[in-house]
Amino acid sequence: MAQDSLRGDAGRTPPTGSGPGSPAEAWTILSHLITGFLVFGLGGAGLDALLGTRWFLLVGLLLGGAASFALIYIRYLYVPPDPLPRPGGPAGPEDRKEQHG
């Protein structure tokens, strides 16, 4: 449930067969990967055709791959660290008990 709230999916119940490791999630990851290469690659090919160069396609494919992998990492693999306690404030439930009683 904590992971769902980080992605903005809190409160929604996932359809059957769409949990972590499901085929639907695998297809979504694959589509993110392919889309990044296609969009940036086509943009680079368009710039190459427009400007008469040959290296924008390569740059577009590299940027598209990097953007795709970054999106997949952030969406499916990244777990944010626990927030640090504020200086002078209680660090956790144990410290709160000591202060109040």
Coordinates of C-alpha atoms in Angstrom, one line a residue:
M1 CA 0.0 0.0 0.0
A2 CA 2.9 2.4 0.7
Q3 CA 4.2 1.9 -2.8
D4 CA 0.8 2.6 -4.3
S5 CA 0.6 6.0 -2.5
L6 CA 4.0 7.0 -3.8
R7 CA 2.9 6.4 -7.4
G8 CA -0.4 8.3 -6.9
D9 CA -2.5 5.1 -7.1
A10 CA -3.7 5.2 -3.5
G11 CA -7.2 4.1 -3.0
R12 CA -7.5 2.2 -6.2
T13 CA -7.8 -1.6 -6.2
P14 CA -5.8 -3.1 -9.1
P15 CA -7.6 -5.3 -11.5
T16 CA -7.0 -9.0 -11.3
G17 CA -3.7 -10.0 -12.9
S18 CA -2.2 -6.5 -12.8
G19 CA -0.1 -6.7 -9.7
P20 CA 3.7 -6.6 -9.5
G21 CA 5.3 -9.2 -11.8
S22 CA 2.1 -9.6 -13.9
P23 CA 2.1 -9.8 -17.6
A24 CA 0.3 -6.5 -17.9
E25 CA 3.1 -4.8 -16.0
A26 CA 5.7 -6.4 -18.2
W27 CA 4.0 -5.2 -21.3
T28 CA 3.7 -1.7 -19.9
I29 CA 7.5 -1.7 -19.1
L30 CA 8.2 -2.9 -22.7
S31 CA 6.0 -0.3 -24.2
H32 CA 7.8 2.5 -22.2
L33 CA 11.1 1.2 -23.4
I34 CA 10.1 1.0 -27.1
T35 CA 8.3 4.3 -27.0
G36 CA 11.4 6.2 -25.7
F37 CA 13.5 4.8 -28.5
L38 CA 10.9 5.5 -31.2
V39 CA 10.0 9.1 -30.1
F40 CA 13.5 10.3 -29.6
G41 CA 14.9 8.3 -32.5
L42 CA 12.3 9.7 -34.9
G43 CA 12.9 13.2 -33.6
G44 CA 16.6 12.7 -34.3
A45 CA 15.9 11.3 -37.8
G46 CA 13.7 14.3 -38.5
L47 CA 16.4 16.7 -37.5
D48 CA 18.9 14.8 -39.6
A49 CA 16.7 15.1 -42.6
L50 CA 16.0 18.7 -41.9
L51 CA 19.6 19.8 -41.3
G52 CA 21.4 17.3 -43.6
T53 CA 23.4 15.8 -40.7
R54 CA 23.9 12.1 -39.7
W55 CA 24.4 12.2 -36.0
F56 CA 21.1 13.4 -34.5
L57 CA 19.6 9.9 -35.0
L58 CA 22.3 8.4 -32.8
V59 CA 21.9 11.1 -30.2
G60 CA 18.1 10.7 -30.3
L61 CA 18.3 6.9 -29.8
L62 CA 20.8 7.3 -26.9
L63 CA 18.6 9.9 -25.2
G64 CA 15.5 7.9 -25.8
G65 CA 17.0 4.8 -24.3
A66 CA 18.3 6.8 -21.3
A67 CA 14.9 8.5 -20.8
S68 CA 13.1 5.1 -21.0
F69 CA 15.4 3.4 -18.5
A70 CA 15.1 6.4 -16.1
L71 CA 11.3 6.3 -16.4
I72 CA 11.2 2.6 -15.7
Y73 CA 13.6 2.9 -12.8
I74 CA 11.6 5.7 -11.2
R75 CA 8.2 4.2 -11.8
Y76 CA 8.9 0.6 -10.8
L77 CA 12.2 0.2 -8.9
Y78 CA 13.0 3.4 -6.9
V79 CA 12.1 3.4 -3.3
P80 CA 12.5 6.8 -1.6
P81 CA 14.5 6.9 1.6
D82 CA 12.8 7.5 4.9
P83 CA 12.7 11.2 5.8
L84 CA 15.3 12.3 8.3
P85 CA 14.1 13.5 11.7
R86 CA 14.1 17.3 12.3
P87 CA 16.9 18.5 14.6
G88 CA 15.5 19.0 18.2
G89 CA 12.3 17.1 17.4
P90 CA 11.4 13.6 18.3
A91 CA 13.2 11.0 16.2
G92 CA 10.5 8.3 16.5
P93 CA 7.8 6.8 18.7
E94 CA 10.4 5.9 21.4
D95 CA 11.4 9.5 21.9
R96 CA 7.8 10.7 22.0
K97 CA 7.1 8.3 24.9
E98 CA 10.0 9.6 26.8
Q99 CA 9.0 13.3 26.4
H100 CA 5.3 12.8 27.4
G101 CA 5.5 10.4 30.2

